[in-house]
CSV table of C-alpha atoms in Angstrom, one decimal:
chain,number,residue,atom,x,y,z
A,1,MET,CA,61.9,11.0,19.4
A,2,GLU,CA,63.5,9.3,22.4
A,3,ALA,CA,63.0,5.8,23.7
A,4,SER,CA,63.5,3.9,27.0
A,5,ILE,CA,63.8,0.2,27.1
A,6,ILE,CA,63.0,-1.4,30.5
A,7,THR,CA,64.9,-4.6,30.0
A,8,THR,CA,63.9,-6.3,33.3
A,9,TYR,CA,62.5,-5.7,36.8
A,10,ARG,CA,65.1,-8.0,38.3
A,11,CYS,CA,67.6,-6.1,40.4
A,12,PRO,CA,70.4,-7.0,43.0
A,13,MET,CA,69.8,-3.7,44.9
A,14,ARG,CA,67.2,-3.2,47.6
A,15,CYS,CA,66.6,0.5,47.3
A,16,LYS,CA,64.3,2.2,49.8
A,17,MET,CA,62.8,4.6,47.2
A,18,CYS,CA,62.0,1.8,44.7
A,19,ASP,CA,60.3,-1.6,45.1
A,20,ILE,CA,61.1,-3.0,41.7
A,21,TRP,CA,63.4,-5.6,43.2
A,22,ASN,CA,60.4,-7.0,45.2
A,23,ASN,CA,58.4,-7.4,42.0
A,24,PRO,CA,60.8,-9.1,39.6
A,25,THR,CA,60.0,-10.2,36.1
A,26,ASP,CA,60.1,-13.7,34.8
A,27,PRO,CA,63.3,-13.9,32.8
A,28,GLU,CA,61.6,-16.4,30.4
A,29,LYS,CA,59.1,-13.7,29.4
A,30,GLU,CA,61.3,-10.6,29.1
A,31,ILE,CA,61.6,-8.7,25.9
A,32,THR,CA,64.1,-10.1,23.4
A,33,ALA,CA,66.4,-8.8,20.7
A,34,ARG,CA,64.1,-10.1,18.1
A,35,ASP,CA,61.2,-8.1,19.6
A,36,LEU,CA,63.3,-5.0,19.5
A,37,GLU,CA,63.7,-5.3,15.7
A,38,LYS,CA,60.3,-3.6,15.5
A,39,MET,CA,61.6,-0.6,17.3
A,40,PRO,CA,61.5,2.7,15.2
A,41,MET,CA,64.4,4.9,14.5
A,42,VAL,CA,65.0,7.3,17.4
A,43,ASN,CA,67.6,9.9,18.5
A,44,VAL,CA,68.4,8.6,22.0
A,45,THR,CA,67.7,5.3,23.8
A,46,ASN,CA,68.1,4.7,27.5
A,47,ILE,CA,68.4,1.1,28.5
A,48,THR,CA,67.2,0.7,32.0
A,49,GLY,CA,65.7,-1.7,34.6
A,50,GLY,CA,65.7,-3.0,37.3
A,51,GLU,CA,69.3,-3.7,36.6
A,52,PRO,CA,70.0,-4.2,32.9
A,53,LEU,CA,73.3,-5.9,33.5
A,54,ILE,CA,71.5,-8.8,35.2
A,55,ARG,CA,70.5,-10.0,31.7
A,56,GLU,CA,73.0,-12.3,30.2
A,57,ASP,CA,71.8,-11.5,26.7
A,58,LEU,CA,72.1,-7.7,27.1
A,59,ALA,CA,74.8,-7.5,24.4
A,60,GLU,CA,72.3,-8.9,21.9
A,61,LEU,CA,69.8,-6.2,22.8
A,62,VAL,CA,72.3,-3.5,22.6
A,63,GLU,CA,73.4,-4.6,19.1
A,64,VAL,CA,69.8,-4.3,17.8
A,65,ILE,CA,69.2,-1.0,19.6
A,66,PHE,CA,72.4,0.6,18.1
A,67,LYS,CA,70.8,-0.1,14.6
A,68,LYS,CA,67.8,1.9,15.7
A,69,SER,CA,69.2,4.8,17.7
A,70,LYS,CA,71.8,7.5,17.2
A,71,ARG,CA,72.9,7.3,20.9
A,72,VAL,CA,72.5,4.5,23.4
A,73,CYS,CA,73.1,4.8,27.1
A,74,ILE,CA,72.6,2.3,29.9
A,75,SER,CA,71.4,3.2,33.4
A,76,THR,CA,73.0,0.9,35.9
A,77,SER,CA,73.8,0.5,39.6
A,78,GLY,CA,77.4,-0.4,38.6
A,79,TYR,CA,77.0,-3.5,40.8
A,80,TYR,CA,78.2,-5.9,38.1
A,81,SER,CA,81.5,-4.0,37.3
A,82,ASP,CA,83.1,-6.8,35.2
A,83,ARG,CA,80.0,-7.1,33.0
A,84,VAL,CA,79.8,-3.4,32.5
A,85,LEU,CA,83.5,-3.2,31.4
A,86,LYS,CA,83.1,-6.2,29.1
A,87,LEU,CA,80.1,-4.6,27.4
A,88,ALA,CA,81.9,-1.3,27.1
A,89,GLU,CA,84.8,-3.1,25.4
A,90,LYS,CA,82.4,-4.6,22.8
A,91,PHE,CA,80.5,-1.3,22.2
A,92,PRO,CA,82.9,1.7,22.4
A,93,ASP,CA,80.2,4.2,21.7
A,94,LEU,CA,77.8,2.9,24.4
A,95,GLY,CA,77.1,5.4,27.2
A,96,PHE,CA,76.8,4.6,30.9
A,97,ARG,CA,75.1,6.3,33.9
A,98,VAL,CA,75.8,4.8,37.3
A,99,SER,CA,73.2,5.5,40.0
A,100,ILE,CA,74.8,6.6,43.3
A,101,GLU,CA,72.6,7.9,46.0
A,102,GLY,CA,75.2,9.7,48.2
A,103,LEU,CA,78.6,9.2,49.7
A,104,SER,CA,79.6,5.7,50.8
A,105,GLN,CA,77.6,5.2,53.9
A,106,LYS,CA,74.5,7.0,52.7
A,107,ASN,CA,74.5,5.3,49.3
A,108,ASP,CA,74.8,1.8,50.8
A,109,ASP,CA,72.0,2.6,53.3
A,110,LEU,CA,69.6,3.9,50.6
A,111,ARG,CA,70.4,1.2,48.1
A,112,GLY,CA,70.3,-1.6,50.6
A,113,ARG,CA,73.6,-3.2,49.6
A,114,GLU,CA,76.9,-3.0,51.5
A,115,GLY,CA,79.7,-2.1,49.2
A,116,GLY,CA,77.4,-0.7,46.5
A,117,PHE,CA,79.2,2.7,46.5
A,118,ASP,CA,82.6,1.0,46.1
A,119,ARG,CA,81.3,-1.1,43.2
A,120,GLY,CA,79.7,1.9,41.5
A,121,LEU,CA,82.8,4.0,41.8
A,122,ARG,CA,85.1,1.2,40.6
A,123,THR,CA,82.8,0.8,37.6
A,124,LEU,CA,83.0,4.5,36.8
A,125,LEU,CA,86.8,4.6,37.1
A,126,GLY,CA,87.2,1.5,35.0
A,127,LEU,CA,85.1,3.1,32.2
A,128,ARG,CA,87.2,6.2,32.4
A,129,GLU,CA,90.4,4.2,32.3
A,130,MET,CA,89.1,2.6,29.1
A,131,GLY,CA,88.8,6.0,27.6
A,132,ARG,CA,85.0,6.0,27.4
A,133,LYS,CA,83.7,9.5,27.2
A,134,ASP,CA,79.9,9.1,27.6
A,135,VAL,CA,80.2,8.2,31.3
A,136,GLY,CA,78.6,9.7,34.3
A,137,PHE,CA,76.6,9.1,37.4
A,138,GLY,CA,73.5,10.5,39.0
A,139,ILE,CA,71.5,10.7,42.2
A,140,THR,CA,67.8,10.3,43.0
A,141,VAL,CA,67.2,12.8,45.8
A,142,SER,CA,65.0,11.8,48.6
A,143,ASN,CA,64.7,13.1,52.2
A,144,SER,CA,68.1,12.4,53.5
A,145,ASN,CA,70.7,12.7,50.7
A,146,SER,CA,70.4,16.2,49.1
A,147,LYS,CA,73.5,17.4,50.9
A,148,ASP,CA,75.5,14.5,49.5
A,149,MET,CA,74.2,15.5,46.1
A,150,LEU,CA,76.5,18.6,46.3
A,151,TRP,CA,79.5,16.5,47.2
A,152,LEU,CA,78.8,14.1,44.4
A,153,TYR,CA,78.5,17.0,42.0
A,154,GLU,CA,82.0,18.2,43.0
A,155,LEU,CA,83.3,14.6,42.6
A,156,SER,CA,81.9,14.4,39.1
A,157,LYS,CA,83.7,17.7,38.2
A,158,GLN,CA,87.0,16.3,39.5
A,159,LEU,CA,86.6,13.1,37.6
A,160,GLY,CA,85.4,14.9,34.4
A,161,MET,CA,82.2,13.0,34.3
A,162,GLU,CA,78.5,13.8,33.6
A,163,PHE,CA,76.3,14.3,36.6
A,164,ALA,CA,72.5,13.8,36.5
A,165,THR,CA,69.8,14.5,39.1
A,166,ALA,CA,66.3,13.3,39.9
A,167,ALA,CA,63.9,13.6,42.7
A,168,PHE,CA,62.0,10.5,43.8
A,169,HIS,CA,58.6,10.0,42.4
A,170,ASN,CA,55.6,7.6,42.8
A,171,SER,CA,54.5,5.4,40.0
A,172,PHE,CA,53.6,1.9,38.9
A,173,TYR,CA,57.2,1.5,37.8
A,174,PHE,CA,58.7,2.1,41.2
A,175,HIS,CA,55.8,0.3,43.0
A,176,LYS,CA,55.7,3.2,45.4
A,177,ASP,CA,53.1,5.6,46.6
A,178,ASP,CA,54.8,7.1,49.6
A,179,ASN,CA,57.8,8.8,48.0
A,180,ILE,CA,57.1,12.2,49.4
A,181,ILE,CA,59.8,14.8,50.2
A,182,THR,CA,59.0,16.1,53.7
A,183,ASN,CA,62.0,18.4,54.4
A,184,LYS,CA,61.2,20.5,51.4
A,185,GLU,CA,63.1,23.7,52.4
A,186,GLU,CA,66.4,21.8,53.0
A,187,VAL,CA,66.1,19.8,49.7
A,188,ILE,CA,65.1,22.9,47.7
A,189,GLY,CA,68.0,24.8,49.3
A,190,ASN,CA,70.5,22.2,48.1
A,191,PHE,CA,68.9,22.1,44.6
A,192,LYS,CA,69.2,25.8,44.5
A,193,GLU,CA,72.9,25.6,45.4
A,194,LEU,CA,73.4,23.0,42.7
A,195,THR,CA,71.6,25.2,40.2
A,196,GLU,CA,73.8,28.2,41.0
A,197,ARG,CA,77.0,26.1,40.8
A,198,LEU,CA,76.0,24.8,37.4
A,199,LEU,CA,75.4,28.3,36.1
A,200,LYS,CA,78.9,29.3,37.2
A,201,GLU,CA,80.5,26.6,34.9
A,202,ASN,CA,81.8,27.5,31.5
A,203,LYS,CA,79.8,24.7,29.7
A,204,PRO,CA,76.4,25.5,28.1
A,205,LYS,CA,75.3,22.0,28.8
A,206,SER,CA,75.6,22.7,32.6
A,207,TRP,CA,73.5,25.8,32.2
A,208,PHE,CA,70.7,23.8,30.7
A,209,ARG,CA,71.1,21.3,33.5
A,210,ALA,CA,70.5,24.2,35.9
A,211,PHE,CA,67.2,24.8,34.1
A,212,PHE,CA,66.3,21.1,34.5
A,213,ASN,CA,67.1,21.3,38.3
A,214,LEU,CA,64.9,24.4,38.5
A,215,GLY,CA,62.2,22.1,37.2
A,216,LEU,CA,62.9,19.6,40.1
A,217,ILE,CA,62.5,22.5,42.6
A,218,ASN,CA,59.2,23.3,41.0
A,219,TYR,CA,58.2,19.6,41.2
A,220,ILE,CA,59.0,19.5,44.9
A,221,ARG,CA,57.0,22.6,45.4
A,222,GLU,CA,54.1,20.9,43.6
A,223,GLY,CA,54.0,23.6,41.0
A,224,LYS,CA,52.6,23.0,37.5
A,225,ARG,CA,55.3,21.8,35.0
A,226,MET,CA,57.3,24.6,33.5
A,227,LEU,CA,57.0,22.9,30.1
A,228,PRO,CA,54.2,20.5,29.0
A,229,CYS,CA,54.5,16.7,29.2
A,230,GLU,CA,54.3,15.2,25.7
A,231,ALA,CA,54.9,11.6,26.7
A,232,GLY,CA,53.6,9.2,24.1
A,233,SER,CA,54.4,11.8,21.4
A,234,GLU,CA,58.0,12.8,21.9
A,235,ASN,CA,59.1,9.6,23.8
A,236,PHE,CA,58.0,6.1,24.7
A,237,PHE,CA,58.9,3.1,26.9
A,238,PHE,CA,59.1,-0.6,26.2
A,239,ASP,CA,58.4,-2.5,29.4
A,240,PRO,CA,60.0,-5.9,30.0
A,241,TYR,CA,57.0,-7.8,28.6
A,242,GLY,CA,56.8,-5.8,25.4
A,243,GLU,CA,54.1,-3.3,26.3
A,244,VAL,CA,54.6,0.1,24.7
A,245,LEU,CA,54.0,2.8,27.3
A,246,PRO,CA,53.9,6.6,27.1
A,247,CYS,CA,56.0,7.0,30.3
A,248,ASN,CA,57.0,5.3,33.5
A,249,GLY,CA,55.4,7.9,35.8
A,250,MET,CA,51.8,6.6,35.5
A,251,GLU,CA,49.8,5.8,38.6
A,252,LYS,CA,46.8,3.6,38.4
A,253,LYS,CA,44.9,5.8,40.8
A,254,TYR,CA,44.9,8.4,38.1
A,255,TRP,CA,45.3,6.4,34.9
A,256,PHE,CA,47.3,3.7,33.2
A,257,GLU,CA,47.2,2.8,29.5
A,258,SER,CA,49.4,0.9,27.0
A,259,PHE,CA,49.6,1.5,23.3
A,260,GLY,CA,49.6,-2.3,23.0
A,261,ASN,CA,52.2,-5.1,23.0
A,262,ILE,CA,55.0,-4.9,20.4
A,263,ARG,CA,55.1,-8.7,20.2
A,264,GLU,CA,51.5,-8.9,19.1
A,265,ALA,CA,51.6,-5.9,16.6
A,266,GLY,CA,52.6,-6.2,13.0
A,267,SER,CA,54.8,-3.0,13.4
A,268,PHE,CA,55.5,-0.2,15.8
A,269,ASP,CA,53.6,2.2,13.6
A,270,GLU,CA,50.5,0.1,14.0
A,271,LEU,CA,50.5,0.9,17.7
A,272,TRP,CA,51.9,4.4,17.5
A,273,ASN,CA,49.2,5.6,15.1
A,274,GLY,CA,46.3,3.5,16.2
A,275,THR,CA,43.0,4.3,17.9
A,276,GLN,CA,44.5,3.6,21.4
A,277,ALA,CA,47.3,6.0,20.7
A,278,LYS,CA,44.8,8.9,20.3
A,279,ASN,CA,43.2,8.0,23.6
A,280,ILE,CA,46.6,7.9,25.4
A,281,ARG,CA,47.6,11.3,24.0
A,282,GLU,CA,44.4,12.8,25.2
A,283,LEU,CA,45.0,11.4,28.7
A,284,VAL,CA,48.6,12.7,28.7
A,285,ALA,CA,47.3,16.2,27.7
A,286,LYS,CA,45.2,16.4,30.8
A,287,CYS,CA,47.3,14.2,33.1
A,288,PRO,CA,47.3,15.8,36.6
A,289,LYS,CA,50.8,14.7,37.6
A,290,ASN,CA,53.5,17.2,37.6
A,291,CYS,CA,56.4,14.8,37.1
A,292,TRP,CA,59.7,16.2,36.0
A,293,MET,CA,61.9,13.3,35.0
A,294,ILE,CA,64.6,13.4,32.4
A,295,GLY,CA,62.8,11.0,30.1
A,296,SER,CA,59.8,13.4,29.6
A,297,ALA,CA,61.5,16.8,30.4
A,298,SER,CA,64.5,16.5,28.0
A,299,PRO,CA,62.4,16.1,24.8
A,300,VAL,CA,60.2,19.1,25.5
A,301,MET,CA,63.2,21.2,26.5
A,302,LYS,CA,64.6,20.5,23.1
A,303,LYS,CA,61.3,21.0,21.3
A,304,TYR,CA,60.6,24.3,23.0
A,305,ILE,CA,64.2,25.3,23.2
A,306,LYS,CA,63.6,29.1,23.0
A,307,HIS,CA,62.1,29.1,26.5
A,308,PRO,CA,65.0,27.4,28.3
A,309,VAL,CA,67.4,29.5,26.3
A,310,LYS,CA,65.8,32.7,27.6
A,311,TRP,CA,66.0,31.5,31.2
A,312,VAL,CA,69.6,30.4,30.7
A,313,VAL,CA,70.7,33.7,29.2
A,314,ALA,CA,69.0,35.8,31.9
A,315,ASN,CA,70.3,33.6,34.8
A,316,LYS,CA,73.8,33.2,33.4
A,317,LEU,CA,74.1,37.0,33.4
A,318,LYS,CA,72.7,37.2,36.9
A,319,SER,CA,75.3,34.5,38.0
A,320,PHE,CA,78.1,36.6,36.4
A,321,LEU,CA,76.9,39.6,38.4
A,322,GLY,CA,76.9,37.5,41.6
A,323,GLN,CA,73.1,37.4,41.9
A,324,SER,CA,71.0,34.4,43.0
A,325,VAL,CA,68.4,32.4,41.1
A,326,ASP,CA,65.0,33.8,42.1
A,327,LEU,CA,62.9,30.9,43.2
A,328,ASP,CA,59.8,33.1,43.5
A,329,ALA,CA,59.9,33.6,39.7
A,330,ILE,CA,59.9,30.0,38.4
A,331,PRO,CA,58.4,30.3,34.9
A,332,TYR,CA,55.4,28.5,33.5
A,333,TYR,CA,55.5,28.5,29.7
A,334,ASP,CA,52.1,28.4,27.9
A,335,VAL,CA,52.7,26.7,24.6
A,336,GLY,CA,49.1,25.8,24.1
A,337,GLN,CA,48.9,22.9,26.5
A,338,ASP,CA,45.7,21.9,28.4
A,339,PRO,CA,45.7,24.0,31.6
A,340,ARG,CA,44.6,20.9,33.6
A,341,GLN,CA,47.9,19.2,32.8
A,342,GLY,CA,50.3,19.0,35.8
A,343,ASP,CA,47.7,20.4,38.2
A,344,LEU,CA,47.6,17.7,40.8
A,345,LYS,CA,46.2,20.2,43.4
A,346,GLY,CA,43.1,20.3,41.2
A,347,VAL,CA,42.3,16.6,41.7
A,348,VAL,CA,43.4,15.8,45.3
């Protein structure tokens, strides 16, 4: 099982694709290290926000989470470089992913902070200088930065860092309902190029990232998810106020439910196995959204690994022979999921 801890909705950035910063949490009411003691044992935990580094007690939260999780990684803007490096010094095994939305000018425009690119890159280089291995950066692709995605990918290879991708979504979490990719052919073309470059690498991890990026192409095309969403079964979120949520992609116009509040529960199991949990999993099973975000895609890629493996083997061979990825043959894997899931066209 995988977890995401949304530590705060406070953020120094002013991103165009996310309105969290305009809806900050009350720091006096945010989840505490003591609350996280009720967290179950998981394989991976992503610490996110808002901007996690805005919390002065973040080290206390990280210390508790490391007792509950095999791997811990923080998603950050990299804006607070000194705080990141100080935290990395205290926790040598802590991973970091810095969000960068393009090259210098494009990043600063989309993230609403002059000098944001420089700070993010300085943070990454500082972590690398410290010898930290679980370091990388990623981009959320919108309408104007998919070409920069390819340059950032090449930069990540030169720096020997991880590179993650996403396409912007609408949800309660982002406080957005107008994140719609309009120049689809251009964006899909650049994702296809990235997918093919990943397949040419010698690292199996990159080949599976190619599969993940195929899922983003499918999402942009509004196709049904290649693999089912099992949010609320294979992963969960804690929000800043202690609510246990199945995912961060819910929209109230479709549905929004919480397992309950961890602060009010005697244990996590009490919420995870309760009556409300059954209701949530039934809603997930027929959720019309076709989200493809790493938090919900990664667990099912691992669970149903034989399907990504088959695609990877076939397309790695095609890559070796100089052939392109066939976007007219994006697979849909029937593993027994409700056919209504991910079929947004059926409800709008």
